Amino acid sequence: MLKAISAVLILLSASLIASGQAANASFDTAAKVFRLDGGGVSYVFGVNQRGELQQLYWGGRLGAADAFPQATALPEWVSFDSSYSNTPQEYAGWGAGLFNEPALKVSFADGNRDLVLHYESHTEQPNGFDVVLKDISRPIFVTLHYAMDPGSGILSRSATIENRGTEPVTVEQAAAASWALPAGRYTLNYLTGRWAGEWTLNQETVHPGARVIESRRGSTGHQANPWFAIQAGDSNEDHGSVWFGALAWSGSWRITVEQDQLDAVRVTGGFNPFDFGYVLHPGERLESPVFYGGYAANGLGGASRLLHRFELEHILPRTSATAGQALPKPRPVIYNSWEATEFKVNEAGQMALAEKAAALGIDRFVMDDGWFGQRKDDHAGLGDWYVNAEKFPHGLKPLIDKVHALGMDFGLWVEPEMVNPDSDLYRKHPDWVLHFPGRPESEQRNQLVLNLARPDVRAYVLGFLDKILTENDIAFLKWDYNRNWSEPGWDQLPAAEQKRVYVEFTRNLYSILAELRQKHPNVEIESCSGGSGRVDLGILRYTDEVWPSDNTDPFDRLTQQDGFTYAYSPQVMMAWVTDSPHWLNKRTTSLEYRMLSSMQGSLGIGANITKWSDEETATAKRLIAAYHQVQPTIVQGNLYRLISPRNGSEFSATQTVRPDKSQSVVFAFIHSTQEGRLFPALKLKGLDPAAEYALSPIQGKTRVGTPEVASGAWWMNHGLDMDTEFRGDFQAAAFRLDRK
Ligand code: GLA
């Protein structure tokens, strides 16, 4: 198939980055072939004989001189399967007999619903191209945006759909991108869950037909996350080809993974077409979300390490303190009052918690729900963002000053897009919520969703948040979102236009976050939605961290954190240590076990620390200090999932290695020892085999005879042995290795 041809490749852009990897984007004018190279990846597509944009290759990086002939559409497979359908198009319009998932489906004012997109032109862009497609007869233009990250080879793709005609056109379905894999045997990985049970990794054979993962909820959702990874036949955690992708959209979304009748696989993702209908008036455009896609030759572990680095370097926002830096700063160790006090917050109680938190070595004190309006429980107050005078008679200032005097910065909980019917805001503006006039408004947790798509609601939300941040010295907002949509009407608009809400709500959310960050460039934000109901690469452009689950049980968290890291970096994975027995599972665990479970991510404490004994206080203080020393390695290093806690595993272990291989941290957990089985030798990964590493315990012991210093080769080949007494239920150990 691959054939070197002599056509001159026009090198459009080549930028060198620190790692020495170049991203190239080239267009072979004679063959009409586009080629993108970055990291260890090449992505190639071209214009076929009919004018369609056809995918040609996605995988390991090809030789610089390798070239492709012009794309040839796949043939018709008897009369039932058209060539148009069989050909892996980059962005197929629904028309001409397309039976797989279209990238774009539209209805024209005259009833025509046939759309066939052909190549029109292209322009060079940094690390990529904008390629313009146009319908064969109507002035619908689609610009496909491609940008290849030079370091990771992760490709950003999105589409702009434009109506240059004189009549409105309704977009019924619009993807960000379609990805194609040739016929083969594959395993699909995707993440599902529910409240307090997020981040279940599902692994299943790709079968003929479609697997749809989606949210129809108006936001990302706990139930499925917009991420996928597809493994080639025999790939596993460490070996083999993996193609992966993550959709950067925090509204209703859909990713369809389908294997067609010829065994080829397509992945199409973007706005969820369910109840979608975006009217494009003459001259208007619709921008799709971005769909990121990557390839790793070294298994699921390699795929997640690429994605983590990409998130750290290219997705996560910077504050004024980290502006222009390669990486965002590791998260401060926080204290959060929610599980200790729930809604019963007040000045004296929060001050007492703050004193204790400071004594533990906490960096940031966060006051959760209950401080505003008439918020005594979850029946009232959302929407009324004034300080509750009974609980805080002197406003927030005395508490914030106290927190600062104790050497911590201050964070505050908000839930900006919600309103309780029992609130001044709702009494004044009942029309501000998502609703259909004359129909019931379904409450969940006694609250309704403000229609953030409305300009007045947007102005209100931005206004009160700006005011809180201007009037108080606040370093951090925990931005919560505690229900999904119902009755998604927007009665300000004509009936035919109301479905715009699916796009404009999320766009306004992003623009509020962007504007707040611009006005308050030191402020950091967490995306929380009753746990992980809004975790995706869209919101992570504007938020520094996320809350992975309301479930803080340290044993459940091991599996959740394992699932989480397939898609997201440990840096954004907040993990609190809370009280035992745990409120959800009634499970009793040691403080050491709870601490080590949380130390795998960005550590926080969420227990009622005023009740902790001196011994507990000393343990937490010691482990927080140990965590601070190695935190960049844990949250920004390369993660190796050594033993998965999934599927009832008796043991689990992770290891992180600094990119320069100078330090590594190992965590080991026992669920429940059976038959006296000893913890298996941990064969470490990613170290420099020739360097000497000194091992020191953070918690627990190694087996008698374990060297204090040994080569990377020793730790990787011989492995690390735990103490033979490391047995029992819910046991944990952690070690660090430092290069000599
Ligand atoms: C959500 C969050 C919790 C807490 C409560 C407050 O459930 O996930 O952490 O903030 O809201 O009401």
XYZ file of N, CA and C and ligand atoms in Angstrom, residues 338 368-369 413 445 478 480 482 528 530-531 547 550, ligand 1:
51
model
N -16.931 20.006 54.289
C -18.247 19.434 53.999
C -18.612 18.226 54.865
N -17.258 24.849 52.542
C -18.190 24.247 51.582
C -19.577 24.893 51.711
N -20.575 24.165 51.296
C -21.970 24.620 51.220
C -22.467 25.141 52.584
N -17.100 27.439 48.438
C -18.016 26.633 47.613
C -19.094 27.527 46.995
N -33.025 17.437 44.132
C -32.414 18.024 45.330
C -33.063 19.389 45.620
N -14.755 26.253 44.688
C -15.249 24.908 44.359
C -16.599 25.125 43.677
N -19.759 23.928 42.052
C -20.562 22.705 42.083
C -21.737 22.800 41.105
N -25.274 20.414 40.989
C -25.797 19.228 41.648
C -27.063 18.601 41.079
N -16.820 20.549 40.142
C -17.464 19.501 40.934
C -18.893 19.416 40.441
N -21.570 17.059 42.155
C -21.946 15.930 43.010
C -20.957 14.794 42.819
N -19.661 15.123 42.805
C -18.627 14.196 42.379
C -18.242 14.553 40.958
N -13.462 17.127 41.183
C -13.831 16.274 42.307
C -14.304 14.951 41.728
N -18.226 11.864 45.155
C -18.623 12.131 46.540
C -18.289 10.939 47.430
C -22.070 18.123 46.282
C -20.560 18.010 46.347
C -20.147 17.812 47.794
C -20.645 18.982 48.605
C -22.149 19.115 48.477
C -22.640 20.377 49.120
O -22.672 16.906 46.595
O -20.092 16.982 45.536
O -18.741 17.708 47.878
O -20.014 20.160 48.189
O -22.548 19.150 47.115
O -24.007 20.524 49.045
